[in-house]
Coordinates of C-alpha atoms and ligand atoms in Angstrom, one line a residue:
Chain A
X12 CA 0.0 0.0 0.0
X13 CA 0.9 3.6 -0.7
X14 CA 1.4 4.7 2.8
X15 CA 4.2 2.3 3.5
X16 CA 6.3 3.7 0.8
X17 CA 7.4 6.8 2.5
X18 CA 10.7 6.5 4.2
X19 CA 10.4 6.1 7.9
X20 CA 11.3 9.4 9.6
X21 CA 14.7 9.4 11.2
X22 CA 14.6 10.2 14.8
X23 CA 17.3 12.8 15.0
X24 CA 16.7 14.3 18.4
X25 CA 14.4 13.0 21.0
X26 CA 12.5 15.3 23.4
X27 CA 13.3 15.2 27.1
X28 CA 10.5 12.9 28.4
X29 CA 10.1 14.8 31.7
X30 CA 7.9 17.5 30.4
X31 CA 7.0 19.0 33.7
X32 CA 10.4 20.8 33.9
X33 CA 9.4 23.1 31.1
X34 CA 8.7 26.6 32.1
X35 CA 5.4 27.6 30.7
X36 CA 4.1 31.1 30.6
X37 CA 1.4 30.7 33.3
X38 CA -1.4 31.6 31.0
X39 CA -0.6 28.9 28.5
X40 CA -2.4 25.8 29.0
X41 CA -0.9 22.6 27.7
X42 CA -3.3 20.1 26.2
X43 CA -3.2 16.6 27.7
X44 CA -1.8 14.8 24.7
X45 CA 0.0 16.8 22.1
X46 CA 1.5 16.0 18.8
X47 CA 3.4 19.2 18.0
X48 CA 5.4 21.4 20.3
X49 CA 7.0 24.8 19.6
X50 CA 9.7 26.0 22.0
X51 CA 10.8 29.5 21.8
X52 CA 10.0 29.6 18.1
X53 CA 11.1 32.9 16.6
X54 CA 10.9 34.0 12.9
X55 CA 12.3 37.1 11.4
X56 CA 12.5 38.6 7.9
X57 CA 15.7 40.4 7.0
X58 CA 16.4 40.9 10.7
X59 CA 13.0 42.2 11.7
X60 CA 11.4 39.8 14.2
X61 CA 7.9 38.9 13.2
X62 CA 7.3 36.0 15.6
X63 CA 8.7 36.2 19.0
X64 CA 9.4 33.1 21.1
X65 CA 6.3 31.1 20.7
X66 CA 5.8 28.3 23.1
X67 CA 2.9 26.1 22.3
X68 CA 1.7 22.5 22.3
X69 CA -0.8 21.4 19.7
X70 CA -3.3 18.7 20.8
X71 CA -3.6 15.5 18.9
X72 CA -6.7 14.6 17.1
X73 CA -8.2 18.1 17.8
X74 CA -8.8 21.3 15.9
X75 CA -6.7 24.2 17.1
X76 CA -7.4 27.6 15.8
X77 CA -4.9 30.5 15.6
X78 CA -6.4 33.9 15.7
X79 CA -5.1 37.4 15.6
X80 CA -5.2 40.7 13.7
X81 CA -3.8 40.9 10.2
X82 CA -0.1 40.9 10.1
X83 CA 0.4 39.5 13.6
X84 CA 2.4 36.5 12.3
X85 CA -0.2 33.7 12.0
X86 CA 0.8 32.6 8.6
X87 CA 4.4 33.0 9.5
X88 CA 3.9 30.6 12.4
X89 CA 2.3 27.8 10.5
X90 CA 4.6 28.2 7.6
X91 CA 7.5 27.6 9.9
X92 CA 6.0 24.3 10.9
X93 CA 6.3 22.8 7.4
X94 CA 9.5 24.6 6.8
X95 CA 8.2 26.9 4.1
X96 CA 10.6 29.6 5.3
X97 CA 13.4 27.5 3.9
X98 CA 12.4 28.7 0.5
X99 CA 12.9 32.4 1.5
X100 CA 16.5 33.6 2.0
X101 CA 15.4 36.6 4.0
X102 CA 13.7 34.4 6.7
X103 CA 15.5 33.4 9.8
X104 CA 14.1 30.8 12.1
X105 CA 15.2 30.0 15.6
X106 CA 13.9 27.8 18.4
X107 CA 12.7 24.3 18.3
X108 CA 9.8 22.4 16.8
X109 CA 8.9 18.8 17.6
X110 CA 6.5 16.6 15.8
X111 CA 5.8 13.8 18.2
X112 CA 9.5 13.2 19.2
X113 CA 11.2 14.3 16.1
X114 CA 13.0 17.6 15.9
X115 CA 11.6 19.2 12.8
X116 CA 14.6 21.4 12.2
X117 CA 17.0 18.5 12.3
X118 CA 15.1 16.5 9.6
X119 CA 15.2 17.5 6.0
X120 CA 12.6 19.9 4.8
X121 CA 11.2 17.4 2.3
X122 CA 10.7 14.8 5.0
X123 CA 9.0 17.3 7.3
X124 CA 6.6 18.4 4.5
X125 CA 5.6 14.8 3.9
X126 CA 4.4 14.6 7.5
X127 CA 3.0 18.1 7.8
X128 CA 0.4 19.0 5.2
X129 CA -0.5 22.5 4.2
X130 CA -3.6 24.0 2.7
X131 CA -3.3 27.6 1.6
X132 CA -5.6 30.6 1.7
X133 CA -6.1 30.7 -2.1
X134 CA -7.1 27.2 -3.5
X135 CA -4.1 26.1 -5.6
X136 CA -4.7 22.8 -7.4
X137 CA -2.1 22.1 -10.0
X138 CA -3.6 23.4 -13.2
X139 CA -1.9 21.0 -15.5
X140 CA -3.3 18.0 -13.6
X141 CA -6.7 16.4 -13.6
X142 CA -8.7 15.9 -10.4
X143 CA -7.3 12.4 -9.9
X144 CA -3.8 13.4 -10.7
X145 CA -4.1 16.2 -8.2
X146 CA -5.1 13.8 -5.5
X147 CA -2.1 11.7 -6.3
X148 CA 0.3 14.6 -6.8
X149 CA 2.0 14.0 -3.5
X150 CA 3.1 10.6 -4.8
X151 CA 4.1 11.8 -8.3
X152 CA 6.0 14.7 -6.9
X153 CA 7.9 12.4 -4.6
X154 CA 8.8 10.0 -7.3
X155 CA 6.6 7.2 -5.9
X156 CA 5.0 5.1 -8.6
X157 CA 1.7 3.4 -7.8
X158 CA -0.1 0.5 -9.4
X159 CA -3.4 1.3 -11.0
X160 CA -5.6 -0.2 -8.4
X161 CA -3.6 1.7 -5.6
X162 CA -4.2 4.9 -7.5
X163 CA -7.9 4.2 -7.8
X164 CA -8.2 3.3 -4.3
X165 CA -6.2 6.4 -3.1
X166 CA -8.3 8.7 -5.2
X167 CA -11.7 7.4 -4.1
X168 CA -10.6 7.1 -0.4
X169 CA -9.3 10.6 -0.2
X170 CA -11.9 12.3 -2.2
X171 CA -14.4 10.6 0.1
X172 CA -12.5 11.8 3.1
X173 CA -12.6 15.4 1.7
X174 CA -16.3 15.1 1.1
X175 CA -15.7 15.5 -2.6
X176 CA -16.3 12.0 -4.1
X177 CA -19.9 12.3 -4.9
X178 CA -19.4 15.5 -6.8
X179 CA -16.2 14.4 -8.5
X180 CA -16.6 10.8 -9.3
X181 CA -17.7 11.5 -12.8
X182 CA -15.2 14.3 -13.3
X183 CA -12.0 12.6 -12.2
X184 CA -10.3 13.4 -15.5
X185 CA -11.3 17.1 -15.7
X186 CA -8.7 19.6 -15.0
X187 CA -8.4 20.6 -11.4
X188 CA -8.7 24.4 -12.0
X189 CA -12.1 24.2 -13.6
X190 CA -13.7 23.3 -10.2
X191 CA -15.5 25.9 -8.1
X192 CA -13.4 27.6 -5.4
X193 CA -14.8 25.4 -2.6
X194 CA -14.3 22.2 -4.6
X195 CA -10.7 23.2 -5.4
X196 CA -10.0 23.8 -1.7
X197 CA -11.4 20.4 -0.8
X198 CA -9.3 18.9 -3.5
X199 CA -6.3 20.5 -2.0
X200 CA -7.2 19.0 1.4
X201 CA -7.7 15.6 -0.3
X202 CA -4.2 16.0 -1.9
X203 CA -2.7 16.5 1.5
X204 CA -4.7 13.7 3.1
X205 CA -3.5 11.3 0.4
X206 CA 0.0 11.3 1.5
X207 CA -1.2 10.5 5.1
X208 CA 0.1 13.6 6.8
X209 CA 0.0 13.5 10.5
X210 CA -0.9 17.1 11.0
X211 CA -2.7 19.4 8.6
X212 CA -2.0 23.1 8.6
X213 CA -4.8 25.3 7.1
X214 CA -4.1 29.0 6.5
X215 CA -7.5 30.7 6.3
X216 CA -8.8 28.0 4.1
X217 CA -12.3 29.5 3.8
X218 CA -11.5 33.2 3.4
X219 CA -11.8 33.1 -0.4
X220 CA -15.1 31.1 -0.2
X221 CA -18.8 31.8 0.0
X222 CA -20.8 30.9 3.2
X223 CA -22.1 27.6 1.8
X224 CA -18.6 26.4 0.7
X225 CA -17.2 27.6 4.0
X226 CA -19.9 25.5 5.9
X227 CA -18.9 22.4 3.8
X228 CA -15.2 22.9 4.8
X229 CA -16.1 23.5 8.4
X230 CA -18.0 20.3 8.5
X231 CA -15.1 18.5 6.9
X232 CA -12.7 19.8 9.4
X233 CA -14.9 18.6 12.2
X234 CA -15.0 15.2 10.6
X235 CA -11.4 15.0 9.8
X236 CA -10.1 15.6 13.3
X237 CA -10.9 12.0 14.2
X238 CA -8.0 10.8 12.2
X239 CA -5.8 13.8 11.9
X240 CA -4.6 16.8 13.9
X241 CA -5.7 20.1 12.5
X242 CA -4.1 23.5 13.1
X243 CA -5.9 26.3 11.3
X244 CA -5.5 30.0 11.0
X245 CA -8.7 31.9 10.9
X246 CA -9.8 35.5 10.8
X247 CA -13.3 34.5 11.7
X248 CA -13.8 34.4 15.5
X249 CA -17.2 32.7 14.8
X250 CA -15.5 30.0 12.9
X251 CA -12.9 29.5 15.6
X252 CA -15.7 29.1 18.2
X253 CA -17.7 26.8 16.1
X254 CA -15.1 24.2 15.1
X255 CA -12.1 24.4 17.3
X256 CA -11.2 22.7 20.4
X257 CA -8.3 25.0 21.3
X258 CA -7.7 28.5 20.4
X259 CA -4.5 30.5 20.3
X260 CA -4.4 34.3 20.1
X261 CA -1.4 35.9 18.6
X262 CA -0.8 39.6 18.8
X263 CA 2.2 41.4 17.4
X264 CA 4.2 38.2 17.0
X265 CA 3.6 37.1 20.6
X266 CA 1.4 34.2 21.7
X267 CA -0.9 36.2 24.1
X268 CA -3.3 33.4 25.2
X269 CA -3.8 29.8 24.4
X270 CA -6.5 27.7 26.0
X271 CA -9.5 25.6 25.4
X272 CA -11.8 27.4 22.9
X273 CA -14.6 27.5 25.4
X274 CA -12.4 29.2 28.0
X275 CA -11.0 31.6 25.6
X276 CA -14.4 32.8 24.4
X277 CA -16.0 32.9 27.7
X278 CA -13.3 33.9 30.2
X279 CA -10.4 35.4 28.3
X280 CA -7.5 36.1 30.7
X281 CA -5.8 38.8 28.7
X282 CA -7.3 42.2 28.0
X283 CA -6.1 42.1 24.4
X284 CA -7.8 38.8 23.7
X285 CA -11.0 40.2 25.1
X286 CA -10.7 43.3 23.0
X287 CA -10.0 41.3 19.9
X288 CA -12.9 39.0 20.5
X289 CA -15.3 41.9 20.9
X290 CA -14.2 43.2 17.7
X291 CA -12.3 46.3 19.0
X292 CA -9.3 45.7 16.7
X293 CA -8.1 43.4 14.0
Chain B
X11 CA -12.8 64.7 4.2
X12 CA -11.0 67.8 3.2
X13 CA -11.6 68.8 -0.4
X14 CA -8.6 69.2 -2.6
X15 CA -8.8 71.4 -5.5
X16 CA -6.7 69.5 -8.0
X17 CA -7.7 65.9 -7.2
X18 CA -11.4 66.6 -7.0
X19 CA -13.4 64.7 -9.5
X20 CA -15.4 66.8 -12.0
X21 CA -19.1 66.8 -11.6
X22 CA -20.4 64.0 -13.9
X23 CA -23.2 66.2 -15.2
X24 CA -20.8 68.9 -16.4
X25 CA -18.8 66.3 -18.4
X26 CA -21.8 65.5 -20.6
X27 CA -21.6 68.7 -22.6
X28 CA -17.9 69.0 -22.2
X29 CA -15.9 69.9 -25.3
X30 CA -17.1 69.9 -28.9
X31 CA -18.3 66.4 -29.6
X32 CA -18.2 66.7 -33.4
X33 CA -14.6 67.9 -33.2
X34 CA -13.6 65.1 -31.0
X35 CA -15.2 62.6 -33.1
X36 CA -13.4 64.0 -36.1
X37 CA -10.0 63.8 -34.4
X38 CA -10.8 60.3 -33.3
X39 CA -11.6 59.3 -37.0
X40 CA -8.4 61.1 -38.3
X41 CA -6.3 59.1 -35.7
X42 CA -7.9 55.8 -36.7
X43 CA -7.5 56.5 -40.3
X44 CA -3.8 57.4 -39.9
X45 CA -3.3 54.0 -38.1
X46 CA -4.9 52.2 -40.8
X47 CA -2.9 54.0 -43.5
X48 CA 0.4 53.3 -41.7
X49 CA -0.6 49.6 -41.3
X50 CA -1.3 49.2 -44.9
X51 CA 2.0 51.0 -45.7
X52 CA 3.7 48.3 -43.7
X53 CA 1.8 45.4 -45.3
X54 CA 2.5 46.4 -48.9
X55 CA 6.1 45.3 -49.0
X56 CA 5.3 42.1 -47.3
X57 CA 2.4 41.4 -49.7
X58 CA 4.6 42.2 -52.7
X59 CA 7.2 39.8 -51.5
X60 CA 4.6 37.1 -51.1
X61 CA 3.1 37.7 -54.5
X62 CA 6.4 37.8 -56.3
X63 CA 7.8 34.7 -54.6
X64 CA 4.6 32.8 -55.1
X65 CA 4.5 33.8 -58.9
X66 CA 8.1 33.2 -59.5
X67 CA 8.7 30.2 -57.2
X68 CA 5.3 28.6 -56.8
X69 CA 5.3 27.0 -60.2
X70 CA 8.7 25.5 -59.9
X71 CA 7.6 23.6 -56.8
X72 CA 5.0 21.9 -59.0
X73 CA 7.6 20.3 -61.1
X74 CA 7.9 16.7 -60.5
X75 CA 11.4 16.3 -59.1
X76 CA 11.7 19.5 -57.2
X77 CA 11.6 17.9 -53.8
X78 CA 13.4 14.7 -54.7
X79 CA 16.1 15.7 -57.1
X80 CA 19.4 17.5 -56.3
X81 CA 21.0 20.5 -57.9
X82 CA 21.0 20.2 -61.7
X83 CA 24.0 21.1 -63.8
X84 CA 24.1 24.7 -64.9
X85 CA 22.0 25.5 -68.0
X86 CA 20.1 22.2 -67.8
X87 CA 16.6 22.2 -69.0
X88 CA 14.0 24.0 -66.8
X89 CA 12.1 21.6 -64.6
X90 CA 15.1 19.3 -64.1
X91 CA 16.8 19.0 -60.8
X92 CA 15.5 20.2 -57.4
X93 CA 16.4 21.1 -53.9
X94 CA 16.5 17.7 -52.2
X95 CA 20.0 18.3 -51.1
X96 CA 19.1 21.7 -49.4
X97 CA 16.0 20.3 -47.9
X98 CA 18.0 17.4 -46.3
X99 CA 20.6 20.0 -45.1
X100 CA 18.0 22.3 -43.6
X101 CA 16.3 19.3 -41.8
X102 CA 19.5 18.0 -40.4
X103 CA 20.4 21.5 -39.2
X104 CA 17.1 21.9 -37.6
X105 CA 17.3 18.6 -35.8
X106 CA 20.9 18.9 -34.7
X107 CA 20.7 22.6 -33.8
X108 CA 17.6 21.9 -31.7
X109 CA 19.1 18.9 -30.0
X110 CA 21.9 21.2 -28.9
X111 CA 19.9 24.4 -28.2
X112 CA 16.7 23.2 -26.7
X113 CA 18.1 21.4 -23.6
X114 CA 20.8 24.1 -23.0
X115 CA 18.4 27.0 -23.7
X116 CA 15.7 25.6 -21.3
X117 CA 18.3 24.8 -18.7
X118 CA 19.7 28.4 -18.9
X119 CA 16.2 29.9 -18.8
X120 CA 15.3 27.9 -15.7
X121 CA 18.6 28.9 -14.1
X122 CA 18.0 32.6 -14.8
X123 CA 14.4 32.4 -13.4
X124 CA 15.1 30.4 -10.2
X125 CA 18.7 30.7 -9.2
X126 CA 19.5 32.8 -6.2
X127 CA 22.9 33.8 -7.5
X128 CA 21.6 37.1 -8.7
X129 CA 24.9 38.4 -10.0
X130 CA 25.6 35.4 -12.2
X131 CA 22.0 35.4 -13.4
X132 CA 22.3 39.0 -14.5
X133 CA 25.4 38.2 -16.4
X134 CA 23.7 35.2 -18.1
X135 CA 20.8 37.4 -19.0
X136 CA 23.1 40.1 -20.4
X137 CA 25.0 37.4 -22.3
X138 CA 21.8 35.9 -23.8
X139 CA 20.5 39.4 -24.8
X140 CA 23.8 40.2 -26.4
X141 CA 24.0 36.9 -28.2
X142 CA 20.5 37.4 -29.4
X143 CA 21.4 40.7 -31.0
X144 CA 24.7 39.6 -32.6
X145 CA 24.2 39.5 -36.4
X146 CA 24.1 36.0 -37.7
X147 CA 27.0 36.7 -40.0
X148 CA 29.2 37.5 -37.0
X149 CA 28.2 34.2 -35.3
X150 CA 29.2 32.7 -38.7
X151 CA 32.6 34.3 -38.7
X152 CA 33.1 33.2 -35.1
X153 CA 32.3 29.6 -35.7
X154 CA 34.4 29.7 -38.9
X155 CA 37.4 30.8 -36.8
X156 CA 37.0 28.4 -34.0
X157 CA 35.6 25.3 -35.7
X158 CA 36.0 25.4 -39.5
X159 CA 39.5 26.7 -39.8
X160 CA 41.1 24.4 -37.1
X161 CA 39.2 21.4 -38.6
X162 CA 40.3 22.4 -42.1
X163 CA 36.8 21.9 -43.7
X164 CA 33.4 23.4 -43.8
X165 CA 31.0 21.0 -42.3
X166 CA 27.4 20.2 -41.1
X167 CA 28.9 20.1 -37.6
X168 CA 30.1 23.6 -37.6
X169 CA 26.9 24.8 -39.3
X170 CA 24.8 23.0 -36.5
X171 CA 26.8 24.8 -33.9
X172 CA 26.2 28.1 -35.5
X173 CA 22.6 27.2 -35.9
X174 CA 22.3 26.3 -32.2
X175 CA 24.1 29.6 -31.2
X176 CA 21.3 31.5 -33.0
X177 CA 18.6 29.5 -31.3
X178 CA 20.0 29.3 -27.8
X179 CA 19.5 32.8 -26.5
X180 CA 15.9 33.0 -28.0
X181 CA 14.9 29.8 -26.2
X182 CA 16.7 30.8 -23.0
X183 CA 15.1 34.2 -22.7
X184 CA 11.7 32.9 -23.7
X185 CA 11.9 30.1 -21.1
X186 CA 13.1 32.6 -18.4
X187 CA 10.2 34.9 -19.1
X188 CA 7.5 32.3 -19.3
X189 CA 8.6 30.3 -16.3
X190 CA 8.6 33.4 -14.1
X191 CA 4.8 33.7 -14.8
X192 CA 4.3 30.3 -13.1
X193 CA 2.2 31.3 -10.0
X194 CA 4.2 31.0 -6.7
X195 CA 1.0 29.4 -5.3
X196 CA 1.4 26.2 -7.2
X197 CA 5.1 26.1 -6.7
X198 CA 4.6 26.4 -2.9
X199 CA 1.9 23.7 -3.2
X200 CA 4.4 21.3 -4.7
X201 CA 7.0 22.0 -2.1
X202 CA 4.4 21.7 0.6
X203 CA 3.8 18.1 -0.6
X204 CA 7.4 17.3 0.0
X205 CA 8.6 17.6 -3.5
X206 CA 12.2 18.4 -4.4
X207 CA 13.2 21.4 -6.6
X208 CA 13.8 19.0 -9.5
X209 CA 10.4 17.4 -9.3
X210 CA 8.8 20.8 -8.8
X211 CA 10.3 22.0 -12.0
X212 CA 9.6 18.9 -14.0
X213 CA 6.1 18.1 -12.8
X214 CA 4.6 21.5 -12.0
X215 CA 6.6 24.4 -13.6
X216 CA 7.4 23.0 -17.0
X217 CA 3.9 21.5 -17.7
X218 CA 2.5 24.9 -16.8
X219 CA 4.8 26.8 -19.1
X220 CA 5.0 24.1 -21.8
X221 CA 3.1 26.1 -24.4
X222 CA 5.1 29.3 -24.0
X223 CA 8.4 27.3 -24.2
X224 CA 7.3 25.5 -27.3
X225 CA 6.4 28.9 -28.7
X226 CA 9.9 30.2 -27.9
X227 CA 11.4 27.1 -29.5
X228 CA 9.4 27.5 -32.7
X229 CA 10.2 31.2 -33.0
X230 CA 13.9 30.3 -32.5
X231 CA 13.8 27.5 -35.1
X232 CA 12.0 29.8 -37.7
X233 CA 14.6 32.5 -37.2
X234 CA 17.5 30.1 -37.4
X235 CA 16.3 28.1 -40.3
X236 CA 15.6 31.3 -42.3
X237 CA 19.0 32.7 -41.6
X238 CA 21.6 32.3 -44.5
X239 CA 24.4 34.4 -43.3
X240 CA 26.2 32.1 -40.9
X241 CA 25.8 29.2 -43.4
X242 CA 28.2 30.9 -45.9
X243 CA 31.1 30.4 -43.3
X244 CA 30.1 27.0 -42.0
X245 CA 27.8 24.8 -44.2
X246 CA 29.3 26.2 -47.4
X247 CA 27.0 24.3 -49.7
X248 CA 27.0 20.9 -51.4
X249 CA 25.4 19.9 -54.7
X250 CA 24.8 16.4 -53.4
X251 CA 22.8 15.1 -50.5
X252 CA 25.1 14.6 -47.6
X253 CA 24.4 13.2 -44.2
X254 CA 28.0 13.4 -42.9
X255 CA 28.8 15.6 -39.9
X256 CA 32.1 16.4 -41.3
X257 CA 31.2 17.3 -44.9
X258 CA 29.8 20.6 -46.2
X259 CA 26.2 20.6 -46.7
X260 CA 23.6 22.6 -48.5
X261 CA 20.7 24.3 -46.9
X262 CA 17.7 26.3 -48.3
X263 CA 18.9 29.9 -47.5
X264 CA 22.3 29.0 -48.9
X265 CA 20.9 27.6 -52.1
X266 CA 18.8 30.7 -52.5
X267 CA 21.7 33.0 -52.1
X268 CA 24.2 31.1 -54.2
X269 CA 21.7 30.3 -57.1
X270 CA 20.1 33.7 -57.2
X271 CA 23.4 35.4 -57.9
X272 CA 24.6 32.8 -60.3
X273 CA 24.5 33.5 -64.1
X274 CA 22.5 30.4 -64.9
X275 CA 18.9 30.9 -65.5
X276 CA 17.8 27.4 -64.4
X277 CA 19.6 27.9 -61.1
X278 CA 17.9 31.3 -60.6
X279 CA 14.6 29.4 -61.1
X280 CA 15.6 26.9 -58.5
X281 CA 16.4 29.9 -56.1
X282 CA 12.9 31.2 -56.5
X283 CA 11.4 27.8 -55.8
X284 CA 13.5 27.4 -52.8
X285 CA 12.5 30.9 -51.6
X286 CA 8.8 29.8 -51.9
X287 CA 9.5 26.5 -49.9
X288 CA 11.5 28.3 -47.2
X289 CA 8.8 31.0 -46.8
X290 CA 6.0 28.5 -46.7
X291 CA 7.9 26.5 -44.1
X292 CA 8.6 29.6 -41.9
X293 CA 5.0 30.6 -42.2
X294 CA 3.8 27.2 -41.4
X295 CA 5.9 27.0 -38.3
X296 CA 4.8 30.5 -37.2
X297 CA 1.1 29.6 -37.6
X298 CA 1.6 26.4 -35.6
X299 CA 3.2 28.4 -32.8
X300 CA 0.4 30.8 -32.7
X301 CA -2.1 28.0 -32.6
X302 CA -0.3 26.3 -29.8
X303 CA -0.1 29.5 -27.9
X304 CA -3.7 30.4 -28.4
X305 CA -4.9 26.9 -27.2
X306 CA -3.1 27.5 -23.9
X307 CA -3.8 31.1 -23.1
Ligands
ATP425 N1 8.3 36.8 3.0 C1 8.2 37.9 3.8 N2 9.1 38.8 3.8 C2 9.1 39.9 4.6 N3 8.2 40.1 5.5 C3 7.2 39.2 5.6 C4 7.2 38.0 4.8 N4 6.1 37.3 5.2 C5 5.5 38.0 6.2 N5 6.2 39.1 6.4 C6 5.8 40.1 7.5 O1 5.5 39.4 8.6 C7 4.4 39.9 9.3 C8 3.4 38.9 9.6 O2 2.9 38.3 8.4 P1 1.9 37.1 8.3 O3 1.7 36.8 6.9 O4 2.4 36.0 9.2 O5 0.7 37.8 9.0 P2 -0.8 37.1 9.2 O6 -1.0 37.1 10.7 O7 -0.9 35.8 8.5 O8 -1.7 38.2 8.6 P3 -3.0 38.0 7.7 O9 -4.1 37.7 8.6 O10 -3.2 39.2 7.0 O11 -2.8 36.8 6.7 C9 3.9 41.1 8.4 O12 4.3 42.3 9.0 C10 4.6 40.8 7.1 O13 4.8 42.0 6.5
MG426 MG1 -1.9 35.2 6.7

């Protein structure tokens, strides 16, 4: 089967098992079972710090929302997780990131990106590929050849997971960029799911979509969290409160508050969180 | 908001009766007419060339052996002999020149578009631009000096090198320009799936830019195949069909040049016929490239 063909991640650095030693900012709650941990993660562009010492654990099989005003560094944060900043010479990244026990900065970027999926704000299916080819793109692009029945199975399975199968089963050989925006975005999700990523990063996945398409994606995210961890950036506080289990609030590159979504929305500890949620800025 | 005198939009109602409509329409017509006149002025020479070439050369092509027979002896009867040797030469040049120029041109174009070594890229860009504007005859002399003289013989090989030198910068610059249009979003999508730079180029960027690159290739091919100047110093000409890399060879533009200035009337006829064939080929290639381009964009 396809999922066995990826090389096993090499365990380069293992995390100190005794987690209680870590000094947390008192207001940051650590979820009981986490899959991703950021330690003093900082990102700058040409010397200007954009993200300042983020410490955060992301819960496994849950939806974590990242909120904050425009330009506060949300995208910068999640792009650090799948090493997108490697592509930018101006970007400097420091601190630590662990996925399960693996140091993400010690592994190769390609290896990290095979385990950490990313869906972008603007749907970006590959225009030269069909719907089916888009779903299988992760395999093609990694030079993994599949048998015909493996392909068929992967396409159906992942389009099902992305709630796209019924709409797409007769259009598998259409070009991916002729779909509607919402369909394209779900196709991009299917593409990431197909390579069995462990955590899916979503950067404002619904901001380019209409309410109905947004609703479909929100339902999809709710369903997906049973088998995958989801970390999503959203501008929409309503969306965060509807679908996320944990919410992080970032302001000017700092993680201001991170807690169960219910707590954040009912009893925010920080003034700035409260003001953001009540629509005073951002 | 504070009102600013200059930037304030004029009241729409006041625009309705603004200026003399009849005069403005007259000026407009005058300008359109001028454009049309100048366009026709440009088309006249082109049309004349077409008509003359078709009239003088079109008939020759119809003669039985024009495509299959080689150069006739001087003063032979009209309708005997043909351009088979030049056609073979031009085809060989196209194939060999493309084999050299296409991979190198695409590679250089990709390099210019994606490399982070900006200084080197700028030099490469400058080099390609310069090479593109070097007159083909200078390319011919250059290849003559470094390849023909040392080897002691005109040859298909040296001609193919010169041919590729004309094609290379066109392909490289076209590739660089077209590949830069590939949206960052799909390049990032590819990396985000764990793809390497190489796979991203081969599976995402090149398919996206394929039509544009093919178009660049065809333009380069048409330009190089229609060029005669460098052939004088490299291919030299050959009255017989030659497949050897190391022998002189004939080619269409060369035949046209050499036969048109010859004193033999039957050769001059052949030159007209060859002109017709060459023009038809270049036109065909251009139309194909336009079709490919339109299909994609
Ligand atoms: N590639 C880059 N080069 C230079 N500066 C950058 C780059 N990417 C982001 N920045 C800067 O980093 C800051 C944070 O950007 P980021 O995209 O993370 O914000 P964001 O929280 O995602 O905002 P939005 O909600 O508008 O998407 C901004 O001030 C931005 O100008
Ligand atoms: Mg953003």
